[in-house]
GROMACS .gro file of C-alpha atoms in nm:
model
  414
    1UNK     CA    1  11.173  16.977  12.944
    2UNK     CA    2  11.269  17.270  12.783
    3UNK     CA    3  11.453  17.623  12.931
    4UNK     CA    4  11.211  17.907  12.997
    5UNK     CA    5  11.432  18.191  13.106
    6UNK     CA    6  11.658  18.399  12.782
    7UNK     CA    7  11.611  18.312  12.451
    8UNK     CA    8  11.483  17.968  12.352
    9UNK     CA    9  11.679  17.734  12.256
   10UNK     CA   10  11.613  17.446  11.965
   11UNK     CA   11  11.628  17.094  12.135
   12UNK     CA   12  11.947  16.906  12.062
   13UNK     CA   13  11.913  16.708  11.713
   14UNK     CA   14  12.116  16.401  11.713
   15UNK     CA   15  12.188  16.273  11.402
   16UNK     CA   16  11.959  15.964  11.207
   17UNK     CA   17  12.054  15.622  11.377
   18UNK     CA   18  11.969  15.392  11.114
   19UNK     CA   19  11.924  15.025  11.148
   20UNK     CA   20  11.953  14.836  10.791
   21UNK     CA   21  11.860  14.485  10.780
   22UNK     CA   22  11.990  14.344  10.464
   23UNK     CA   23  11.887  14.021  10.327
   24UNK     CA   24  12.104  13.763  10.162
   25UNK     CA   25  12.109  13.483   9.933
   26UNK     CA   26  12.018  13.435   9.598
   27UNK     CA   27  11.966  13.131   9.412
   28UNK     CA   28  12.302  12.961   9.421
   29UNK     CA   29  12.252  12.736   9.749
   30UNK     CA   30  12.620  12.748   9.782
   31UNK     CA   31  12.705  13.165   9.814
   32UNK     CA   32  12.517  13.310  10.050
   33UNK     CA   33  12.550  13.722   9.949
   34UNK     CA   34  12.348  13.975  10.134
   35UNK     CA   35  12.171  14.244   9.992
   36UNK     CA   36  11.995  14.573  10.132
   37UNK     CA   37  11.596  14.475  10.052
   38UNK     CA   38  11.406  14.788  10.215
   39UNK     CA   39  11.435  15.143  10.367
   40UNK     CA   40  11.649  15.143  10.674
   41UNK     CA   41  11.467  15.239  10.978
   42UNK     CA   42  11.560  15.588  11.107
   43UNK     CA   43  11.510  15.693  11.454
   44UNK     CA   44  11.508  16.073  11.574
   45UNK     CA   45  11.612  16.135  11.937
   46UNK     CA   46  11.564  16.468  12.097
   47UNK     CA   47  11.638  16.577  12.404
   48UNK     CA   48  11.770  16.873  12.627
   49UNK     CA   49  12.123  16.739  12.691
   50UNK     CA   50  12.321  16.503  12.474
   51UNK     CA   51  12.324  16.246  12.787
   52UNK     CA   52  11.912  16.268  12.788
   53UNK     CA   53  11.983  16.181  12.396
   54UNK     CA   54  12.245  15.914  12.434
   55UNK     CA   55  12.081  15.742  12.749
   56UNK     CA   56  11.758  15.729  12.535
   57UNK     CA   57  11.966  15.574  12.268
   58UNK     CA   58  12.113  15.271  12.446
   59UNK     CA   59  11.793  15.243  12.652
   60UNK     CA   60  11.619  15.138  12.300
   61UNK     CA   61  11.939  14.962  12.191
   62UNK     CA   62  11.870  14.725  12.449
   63UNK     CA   63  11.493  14.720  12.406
   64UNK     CA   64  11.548  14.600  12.034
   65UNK     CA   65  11.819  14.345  12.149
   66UNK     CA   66  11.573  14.222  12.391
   67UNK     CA   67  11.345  14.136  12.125
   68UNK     CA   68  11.604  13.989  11.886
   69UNK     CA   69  11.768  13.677  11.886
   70UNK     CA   70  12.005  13.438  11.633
   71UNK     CA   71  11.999  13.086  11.545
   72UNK     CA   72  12.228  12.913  11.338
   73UNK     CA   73  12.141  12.651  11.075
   74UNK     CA   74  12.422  12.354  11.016
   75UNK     CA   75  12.534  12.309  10.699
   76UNK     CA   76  12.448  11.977  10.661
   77UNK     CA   77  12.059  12.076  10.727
   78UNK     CA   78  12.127  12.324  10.457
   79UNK     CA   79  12.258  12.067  10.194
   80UNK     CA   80  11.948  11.878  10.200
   81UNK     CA   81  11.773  12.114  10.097
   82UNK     CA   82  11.644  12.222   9.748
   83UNK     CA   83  11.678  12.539   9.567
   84UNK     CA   84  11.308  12.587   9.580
   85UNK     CA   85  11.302  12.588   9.925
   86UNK     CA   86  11.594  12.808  10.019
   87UNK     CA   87  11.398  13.048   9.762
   88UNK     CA   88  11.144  13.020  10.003
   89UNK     CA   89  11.315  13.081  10.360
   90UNK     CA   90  11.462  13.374  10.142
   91UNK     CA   91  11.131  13.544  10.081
   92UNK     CA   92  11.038  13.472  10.470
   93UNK     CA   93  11.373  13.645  10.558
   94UNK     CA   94  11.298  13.941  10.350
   95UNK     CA   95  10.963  13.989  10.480
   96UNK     CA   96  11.059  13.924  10.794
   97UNK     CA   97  11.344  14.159  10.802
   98UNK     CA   98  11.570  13.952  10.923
   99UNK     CA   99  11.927  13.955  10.864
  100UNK     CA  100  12.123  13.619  10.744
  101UNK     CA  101  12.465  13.532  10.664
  102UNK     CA  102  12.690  13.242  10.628
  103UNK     CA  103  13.009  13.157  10.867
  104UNK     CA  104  13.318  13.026  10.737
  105UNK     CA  105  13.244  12.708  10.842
  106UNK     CA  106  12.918  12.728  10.610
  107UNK     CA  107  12.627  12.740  10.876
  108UNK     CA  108  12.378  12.977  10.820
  109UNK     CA  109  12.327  13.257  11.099
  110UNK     CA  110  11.965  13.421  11.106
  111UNK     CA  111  11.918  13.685  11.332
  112UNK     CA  112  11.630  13.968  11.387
  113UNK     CA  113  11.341  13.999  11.556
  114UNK     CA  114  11.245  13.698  11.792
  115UNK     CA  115  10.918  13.627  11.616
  116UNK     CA  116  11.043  13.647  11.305
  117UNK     CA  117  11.367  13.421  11.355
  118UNK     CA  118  11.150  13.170  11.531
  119UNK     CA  119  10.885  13.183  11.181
  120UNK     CA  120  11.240  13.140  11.004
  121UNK     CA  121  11.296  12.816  11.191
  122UNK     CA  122  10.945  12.676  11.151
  123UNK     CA  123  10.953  12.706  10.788
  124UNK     CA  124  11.267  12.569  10.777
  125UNK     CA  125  11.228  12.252  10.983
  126UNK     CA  126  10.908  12.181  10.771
  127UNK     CA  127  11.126  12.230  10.453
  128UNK     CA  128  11.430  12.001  10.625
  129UNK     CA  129  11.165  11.739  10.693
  130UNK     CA  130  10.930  11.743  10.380
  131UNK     CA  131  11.270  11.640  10.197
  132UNK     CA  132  11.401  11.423  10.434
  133UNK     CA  133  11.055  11.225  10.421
  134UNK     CA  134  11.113  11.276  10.017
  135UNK     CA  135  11.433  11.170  10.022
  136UNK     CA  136  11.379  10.831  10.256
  137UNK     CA  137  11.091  10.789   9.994
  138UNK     CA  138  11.305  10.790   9.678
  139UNK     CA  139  11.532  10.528   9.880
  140UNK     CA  140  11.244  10.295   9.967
  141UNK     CA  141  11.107  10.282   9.593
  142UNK     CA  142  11.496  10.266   9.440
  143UNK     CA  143  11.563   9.971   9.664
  144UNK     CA  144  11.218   9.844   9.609
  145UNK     CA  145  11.242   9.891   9.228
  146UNK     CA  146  11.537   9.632   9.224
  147UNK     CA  147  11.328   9.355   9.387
  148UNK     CA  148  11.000   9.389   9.289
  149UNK     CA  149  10.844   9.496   8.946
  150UNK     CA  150  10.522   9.520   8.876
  151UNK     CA  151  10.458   9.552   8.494
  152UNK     CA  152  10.164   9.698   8.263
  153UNK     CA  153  10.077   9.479   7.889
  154UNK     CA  154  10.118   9.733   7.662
  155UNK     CA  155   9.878   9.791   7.347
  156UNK     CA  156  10.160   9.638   7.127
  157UNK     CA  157  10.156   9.279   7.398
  158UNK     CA  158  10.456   9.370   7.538
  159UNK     CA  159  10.480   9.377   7.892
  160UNK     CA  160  10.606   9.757   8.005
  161UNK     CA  161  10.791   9.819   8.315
  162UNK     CA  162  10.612  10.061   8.559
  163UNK     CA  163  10.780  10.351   8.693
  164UNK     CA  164  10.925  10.350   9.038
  165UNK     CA  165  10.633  10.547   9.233
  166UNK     CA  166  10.379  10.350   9.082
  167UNK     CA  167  10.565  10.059   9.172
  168UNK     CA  168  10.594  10.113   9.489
  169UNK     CA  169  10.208  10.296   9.546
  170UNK     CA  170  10.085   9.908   9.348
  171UNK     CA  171  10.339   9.746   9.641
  172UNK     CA  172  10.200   9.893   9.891
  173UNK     CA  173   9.824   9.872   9.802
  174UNK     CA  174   9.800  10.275   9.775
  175UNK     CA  175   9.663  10.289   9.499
  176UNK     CA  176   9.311  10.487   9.556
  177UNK     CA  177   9.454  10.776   9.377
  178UNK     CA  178   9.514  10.594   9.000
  179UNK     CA  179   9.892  10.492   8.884
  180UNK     CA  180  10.032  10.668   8.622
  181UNK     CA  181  10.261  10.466   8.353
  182UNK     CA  182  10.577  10.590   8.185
  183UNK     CA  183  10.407  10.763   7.942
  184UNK     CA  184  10.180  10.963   8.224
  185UNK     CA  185   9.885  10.808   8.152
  186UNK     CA  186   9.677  10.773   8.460
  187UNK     CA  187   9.476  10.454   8.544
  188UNK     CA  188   9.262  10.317   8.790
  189UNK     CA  189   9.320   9.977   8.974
  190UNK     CA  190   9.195   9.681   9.036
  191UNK     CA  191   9.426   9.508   9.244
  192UNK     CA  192   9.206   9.211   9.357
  193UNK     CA  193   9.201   9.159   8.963
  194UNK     CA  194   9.496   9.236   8.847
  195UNK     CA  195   9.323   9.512   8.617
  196UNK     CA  196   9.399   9.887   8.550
  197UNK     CA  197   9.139  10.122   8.324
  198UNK     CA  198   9.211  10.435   8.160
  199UNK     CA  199   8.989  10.630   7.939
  200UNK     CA  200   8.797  10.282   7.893
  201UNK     CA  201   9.053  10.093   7.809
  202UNK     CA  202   9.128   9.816   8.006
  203UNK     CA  203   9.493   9.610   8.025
  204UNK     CA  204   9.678   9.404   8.268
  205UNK     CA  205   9.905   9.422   8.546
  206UNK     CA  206  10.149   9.143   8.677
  207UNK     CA  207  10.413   9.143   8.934
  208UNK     CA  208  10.734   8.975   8.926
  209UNK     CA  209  10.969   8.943   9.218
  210UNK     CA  210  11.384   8.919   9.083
  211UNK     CA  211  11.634   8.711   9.264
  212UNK     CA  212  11.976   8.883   9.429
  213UNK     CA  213  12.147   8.755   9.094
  214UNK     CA  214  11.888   8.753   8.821
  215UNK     CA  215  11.626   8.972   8.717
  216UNK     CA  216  11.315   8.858   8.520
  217UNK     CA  217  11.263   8.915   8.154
  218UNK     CA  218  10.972   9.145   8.125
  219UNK     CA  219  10.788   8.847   7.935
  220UNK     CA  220  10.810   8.601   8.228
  221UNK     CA  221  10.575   8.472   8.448
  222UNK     CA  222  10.671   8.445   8.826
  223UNK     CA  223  10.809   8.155   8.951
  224UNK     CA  224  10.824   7.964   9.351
  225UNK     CA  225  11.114   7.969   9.588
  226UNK     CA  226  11.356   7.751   9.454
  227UNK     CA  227  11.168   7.687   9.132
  228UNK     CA  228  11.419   7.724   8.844
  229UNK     CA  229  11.268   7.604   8.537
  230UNK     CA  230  10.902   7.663   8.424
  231UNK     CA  231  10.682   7.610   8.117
  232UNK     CA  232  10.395   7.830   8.046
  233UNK     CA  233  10.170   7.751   7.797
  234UNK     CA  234  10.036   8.046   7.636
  235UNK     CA  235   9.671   8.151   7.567
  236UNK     CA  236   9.563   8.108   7.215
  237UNK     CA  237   9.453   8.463   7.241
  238UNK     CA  238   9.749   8.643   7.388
  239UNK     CA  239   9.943   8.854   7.184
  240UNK     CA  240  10.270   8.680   7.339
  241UNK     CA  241  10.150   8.364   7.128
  242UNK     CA  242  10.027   8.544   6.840
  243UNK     CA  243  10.332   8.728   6.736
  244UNK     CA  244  10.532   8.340   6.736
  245UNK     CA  245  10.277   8.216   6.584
  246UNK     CA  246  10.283   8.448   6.319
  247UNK     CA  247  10.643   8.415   6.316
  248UNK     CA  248  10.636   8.074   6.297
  249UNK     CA  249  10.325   8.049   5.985
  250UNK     CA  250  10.605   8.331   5.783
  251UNK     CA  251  10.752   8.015   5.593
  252UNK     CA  252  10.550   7.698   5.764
  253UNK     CA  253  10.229   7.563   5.659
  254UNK     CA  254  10.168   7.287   5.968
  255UNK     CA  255   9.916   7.368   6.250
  256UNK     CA  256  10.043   7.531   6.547
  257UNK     CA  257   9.886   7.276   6.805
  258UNK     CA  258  10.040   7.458   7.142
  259UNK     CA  259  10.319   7.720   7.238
  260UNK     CA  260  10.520   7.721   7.602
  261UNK     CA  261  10.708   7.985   7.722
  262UNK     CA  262  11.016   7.830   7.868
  263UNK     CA  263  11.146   7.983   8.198
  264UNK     CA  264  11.502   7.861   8.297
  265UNK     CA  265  11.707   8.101   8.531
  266UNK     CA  266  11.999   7.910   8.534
  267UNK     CA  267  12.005   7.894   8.124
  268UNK     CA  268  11.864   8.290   8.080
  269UNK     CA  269  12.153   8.397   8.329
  270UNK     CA  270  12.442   8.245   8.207
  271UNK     CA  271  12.266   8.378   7.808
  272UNK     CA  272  12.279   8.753   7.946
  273UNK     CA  273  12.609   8.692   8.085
  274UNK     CA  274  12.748   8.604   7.698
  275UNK     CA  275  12.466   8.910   7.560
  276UNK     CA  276  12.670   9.173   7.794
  277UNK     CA  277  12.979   9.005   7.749
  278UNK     CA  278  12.918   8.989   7.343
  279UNK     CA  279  12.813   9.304   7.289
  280UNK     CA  280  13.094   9.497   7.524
  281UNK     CA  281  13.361   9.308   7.268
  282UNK     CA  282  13.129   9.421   6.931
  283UNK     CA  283  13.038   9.805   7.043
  284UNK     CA  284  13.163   9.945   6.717
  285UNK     CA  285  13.009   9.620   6.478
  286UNK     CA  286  12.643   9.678   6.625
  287UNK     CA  287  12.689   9.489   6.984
  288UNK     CA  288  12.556   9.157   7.031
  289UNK     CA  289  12.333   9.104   6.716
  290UNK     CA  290  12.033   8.873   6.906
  291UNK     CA  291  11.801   8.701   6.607
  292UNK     CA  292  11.504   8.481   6.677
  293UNK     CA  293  11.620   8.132   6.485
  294UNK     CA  294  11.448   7.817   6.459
  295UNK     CA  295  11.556   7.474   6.575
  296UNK     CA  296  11.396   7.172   6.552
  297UNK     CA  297  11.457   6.891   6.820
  298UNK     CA  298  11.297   6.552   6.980
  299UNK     CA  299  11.084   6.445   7.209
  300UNK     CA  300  11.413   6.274   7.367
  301UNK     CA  301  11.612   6.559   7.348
  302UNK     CA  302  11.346   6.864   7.441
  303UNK     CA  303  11.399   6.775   7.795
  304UNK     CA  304  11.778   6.822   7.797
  305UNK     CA  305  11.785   7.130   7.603
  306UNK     CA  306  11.526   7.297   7.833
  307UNK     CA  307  11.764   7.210   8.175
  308UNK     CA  308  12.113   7.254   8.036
  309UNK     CA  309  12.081   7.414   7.696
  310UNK     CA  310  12.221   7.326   7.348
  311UNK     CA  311  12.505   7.103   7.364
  312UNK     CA  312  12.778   7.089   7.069
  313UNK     CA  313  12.895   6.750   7.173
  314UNK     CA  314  12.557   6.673   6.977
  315UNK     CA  315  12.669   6.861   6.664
  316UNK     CA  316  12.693   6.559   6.464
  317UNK     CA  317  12.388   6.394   6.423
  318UNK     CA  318  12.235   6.576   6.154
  319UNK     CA  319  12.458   6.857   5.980
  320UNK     CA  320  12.837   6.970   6.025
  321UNK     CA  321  12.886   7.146   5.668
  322UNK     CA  322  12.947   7.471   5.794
  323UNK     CA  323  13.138   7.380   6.128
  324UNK     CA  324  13.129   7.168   6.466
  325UNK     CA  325  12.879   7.371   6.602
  326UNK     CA  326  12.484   7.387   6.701
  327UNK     CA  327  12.282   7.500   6.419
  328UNK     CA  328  11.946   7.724   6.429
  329UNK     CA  329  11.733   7.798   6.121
  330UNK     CA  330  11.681   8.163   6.007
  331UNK     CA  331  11.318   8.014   5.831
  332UNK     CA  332  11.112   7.774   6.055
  333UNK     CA  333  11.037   7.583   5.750
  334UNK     CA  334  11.404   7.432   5.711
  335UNK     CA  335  11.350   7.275   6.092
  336UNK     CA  336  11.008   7.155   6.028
  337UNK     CA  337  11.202   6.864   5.848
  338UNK     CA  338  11.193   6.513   5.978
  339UNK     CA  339  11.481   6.490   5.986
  340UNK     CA  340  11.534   6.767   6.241
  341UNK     CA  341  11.222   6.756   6.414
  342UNK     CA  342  11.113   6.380   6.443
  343UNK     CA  343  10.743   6.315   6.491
  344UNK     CA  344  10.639   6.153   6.821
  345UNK     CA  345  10.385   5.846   6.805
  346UNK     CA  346  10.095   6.106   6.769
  347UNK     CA  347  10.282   6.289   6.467
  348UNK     CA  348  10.334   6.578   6.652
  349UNK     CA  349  10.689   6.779   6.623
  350UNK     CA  350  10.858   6.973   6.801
  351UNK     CA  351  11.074   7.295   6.751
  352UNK     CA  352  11.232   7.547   6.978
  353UNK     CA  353  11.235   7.954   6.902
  354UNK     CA  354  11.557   8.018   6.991
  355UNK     CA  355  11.722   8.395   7.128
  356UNK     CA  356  12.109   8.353   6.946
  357UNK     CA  357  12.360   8.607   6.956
  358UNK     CA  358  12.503   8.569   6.643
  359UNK     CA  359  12.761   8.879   6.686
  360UNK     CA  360  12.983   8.945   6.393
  361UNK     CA  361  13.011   8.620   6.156
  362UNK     CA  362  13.123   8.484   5.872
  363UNK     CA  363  13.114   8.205   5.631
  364UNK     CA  364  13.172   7.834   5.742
  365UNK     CA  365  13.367   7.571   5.687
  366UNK     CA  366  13.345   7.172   5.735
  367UNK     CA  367  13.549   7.066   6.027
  368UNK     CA  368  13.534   7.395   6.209
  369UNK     CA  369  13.557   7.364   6.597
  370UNK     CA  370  13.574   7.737   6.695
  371UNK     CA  371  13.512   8.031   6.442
  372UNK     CA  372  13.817   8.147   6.295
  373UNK     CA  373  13.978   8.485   6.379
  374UNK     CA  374  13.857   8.836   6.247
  375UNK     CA  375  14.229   8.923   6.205
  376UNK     CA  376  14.523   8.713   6.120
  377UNK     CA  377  14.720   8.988   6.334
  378UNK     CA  378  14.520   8.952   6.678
  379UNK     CA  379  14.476   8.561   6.632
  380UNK     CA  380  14.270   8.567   6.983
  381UNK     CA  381  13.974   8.762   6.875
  382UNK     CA  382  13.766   8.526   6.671
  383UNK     CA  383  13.422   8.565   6.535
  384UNK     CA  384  13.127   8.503   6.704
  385UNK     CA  385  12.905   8.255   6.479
  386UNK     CA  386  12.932   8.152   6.127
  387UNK     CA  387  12.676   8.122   5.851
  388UNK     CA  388  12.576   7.897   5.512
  389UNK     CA  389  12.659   8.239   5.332
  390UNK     CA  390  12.711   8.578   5.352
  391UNK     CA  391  12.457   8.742   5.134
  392UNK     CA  392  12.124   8.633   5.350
  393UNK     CA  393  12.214   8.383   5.507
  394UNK     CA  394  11.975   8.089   5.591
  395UNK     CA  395  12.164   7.878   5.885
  396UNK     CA  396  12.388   8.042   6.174
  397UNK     CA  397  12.657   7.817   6.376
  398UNK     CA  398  12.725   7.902   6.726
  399UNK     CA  399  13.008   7.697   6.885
  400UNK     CA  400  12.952   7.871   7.270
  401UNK     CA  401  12.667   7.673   7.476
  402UNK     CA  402  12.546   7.969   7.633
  403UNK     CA  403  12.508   8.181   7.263
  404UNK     CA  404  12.113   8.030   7.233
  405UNK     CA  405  11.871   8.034   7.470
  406UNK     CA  406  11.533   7.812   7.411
  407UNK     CA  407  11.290   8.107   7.397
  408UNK     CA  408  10.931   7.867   7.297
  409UNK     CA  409  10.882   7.554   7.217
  410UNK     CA  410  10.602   7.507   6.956
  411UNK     CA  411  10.457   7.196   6.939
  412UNK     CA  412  10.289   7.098   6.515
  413UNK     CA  413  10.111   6.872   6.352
  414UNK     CA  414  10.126   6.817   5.947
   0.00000   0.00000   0.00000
């Protein structure tokens, strides 16, 4: 109340309290920096006596602290979080008013109004646990990925690897939505069948589940617990036996009667082995250097070469001109011989389509057991096949077992 006797007075003006809440953080998840974002509130107090004024002042002080409050986010909550979402507890801050700022330690301190703070935490929480949920996701489909992979038959035939959500949405039977492939085409499924569409075109899908030690070729059908070597004979119609087929008719006129896929793990493993091992020594001479050679062989000897490969102690019985080695066709015409593929009683023949990693090579010689060095100088680094010649050559010599792997056998008739 103001005086009413002598002349009136103006009510004591204290000056402006302000109250600036200044908002932090920017972009960089790591440097929290805090910034003014609005007006500060200003508050005028009048009063007759500067105690009226100053017990007014503390009386709201502790009215406002009443209604505040701080909470303090760990930083390891705060590292598993994204930059999009610390954008958005940012914006919440700012329209919240709040005030936020990092300890030395790294935590985050919010403090402010309770409401606010406790809108703070809520989004917050839901942000922590969308991305831990994303996060124990990514795991399950990265540790899935290295078991299981299921595969879409590309236009070209070639089986295509799907990516790692649709791998794990086919595991898992989720697949109500579509899958999309690696080139983010979406298709529809037909699990039951094995089937996917996609703007009316219609392809394949296959699963194949890889051991601890050994993962599938793309190509490969899957095999049983314990199984270790399969043959698949291939549709007529497949691309698969189209493209050796056509591979095979390049330079030789007899009928194609049937074509199996053989499946060894034991001989594919110990071939990938040499591939990696090959190409790490050859990085600057183009790596491992894998053709697709011919090689014809028996009905007595199919068997052997399917279970424990092509054997050099065998070199001899039909050509060592260009070295003690096992020899494999460039043309399947050479190995449609006779005397390389024998006829059975029915006058069928056999002849394997062979994976060799012919590396860097070089001419043969009779009498060879090894290939001879690149470089008089480092004797122990020797070539990794020879050939009949240099300029297009027509016959490679490997002299390691595990340098050919028996891709197809084709089985011919005259």
């Amino acid at each position: 109340m103001f005086p009413t006797s002598g002349r009136k007075s103006p009510p004591f003006q204290v000056p402006q309290v302000q109250q600036q809440a200044p908002l932090p953080l920017v972009a960089d998840l790591s440097i929290y920096d805090t910034i003014p974002v609005s007006e500060p509130s200003t508050f005028l107090f009048l009063g007759l006596t500067r105690k009226d004024v100053n017990d007014a002042m503390e009386k709201m002080k502790n009215l406002y602290k009443n209604q505040c409050t701080e909470h303090t986010f760990p930083k390891e909550q705060l590292d598993s979080l994204n930059a999009d979402d610390m954008l958005d507890l940012q914006q919440l801050v700012r329209m919240e008013g709040l005030y936020m700022k990092k300890d030395p330690s790294g935590n985050l301190m919010v403090n402010g109004m309770k409401d606010g703070v406790n809108r703070a935490i809520v989004k917050f929480n839901s942000n922590l646990n969308g991305n831990l949920k994303k996060k124990m996701r990514e795991k399950d489909e990265n540790e899935l990925h290295k078991r299981v992979m299921w595969c879409i038959l590309g236009k070209n035939g070639n089986w295509n690897r799907l990516p790692k959500t649709a791998n794990y949405n086919l595991e898992n039977k989720d697949v109500t939505a579509g899958i999309m492939d690696a080139h983010g085409v979406l298709w529809q499924v037909d699990l039951q069948n094995l089937m996917v569409t996609s703007a009316g075109h219609k392809t394949n899908l296959k699963r194949l589940e890889n051991l601890e030690d050994f993962t599938f070729p793309l190509e490969w059908d899957n095999m049983t617990h314990g199984e270790v070597l399969k043959r698949v004979t291939l549709e007529s119609s497949s691309p698969e036996y189209r493209r050796v087929k056509q591979g095979f008719k390049l330079t030789a006129n007899q009928t194609v009667m049937k074509i199996e896929r053989v499946q060894s793990i034991h001989l594919r493993r110990a071939y990938e082995a040499q591939k990696k091992k090959i190409f790490e020594k050859n990085k600057q001479e183009g790596g491992a250097n894998e053709k697709f050679l011919y090689h014809g062989t028996t009905e007595n000897n199919c068997d052997s070469i399917m279970k424990t490969g092509f054997n050099r102690r065998f070199c001899g019985q039909n050509a060592t001109s260009f070295g003690e080695g096992t020899y494999f066709a460039v043309n399947a015409s050479y190995s449609t011989h006779p005397a390389y593929s024998r006829p059975a009683a029915d006058g069928s023949q056999l002849m394997f389509v062979v994976r060799v990693l012919t590396g860097v090579y070089t001419l043969g010689q009779t009498g060879m057991k090894v290939p001879p060095p690149r470089d008089n100088q480092q004797p122990h680094i020797l070539y990794d096949s020879v050939v009949d010649r240099m300029n297009r050559p027509n016959m490679f010599v490997v002299f390691h077992d595990d340098q050919a792997y028996p891709d197809y056998l084709i089985t011919f008739k005259q």
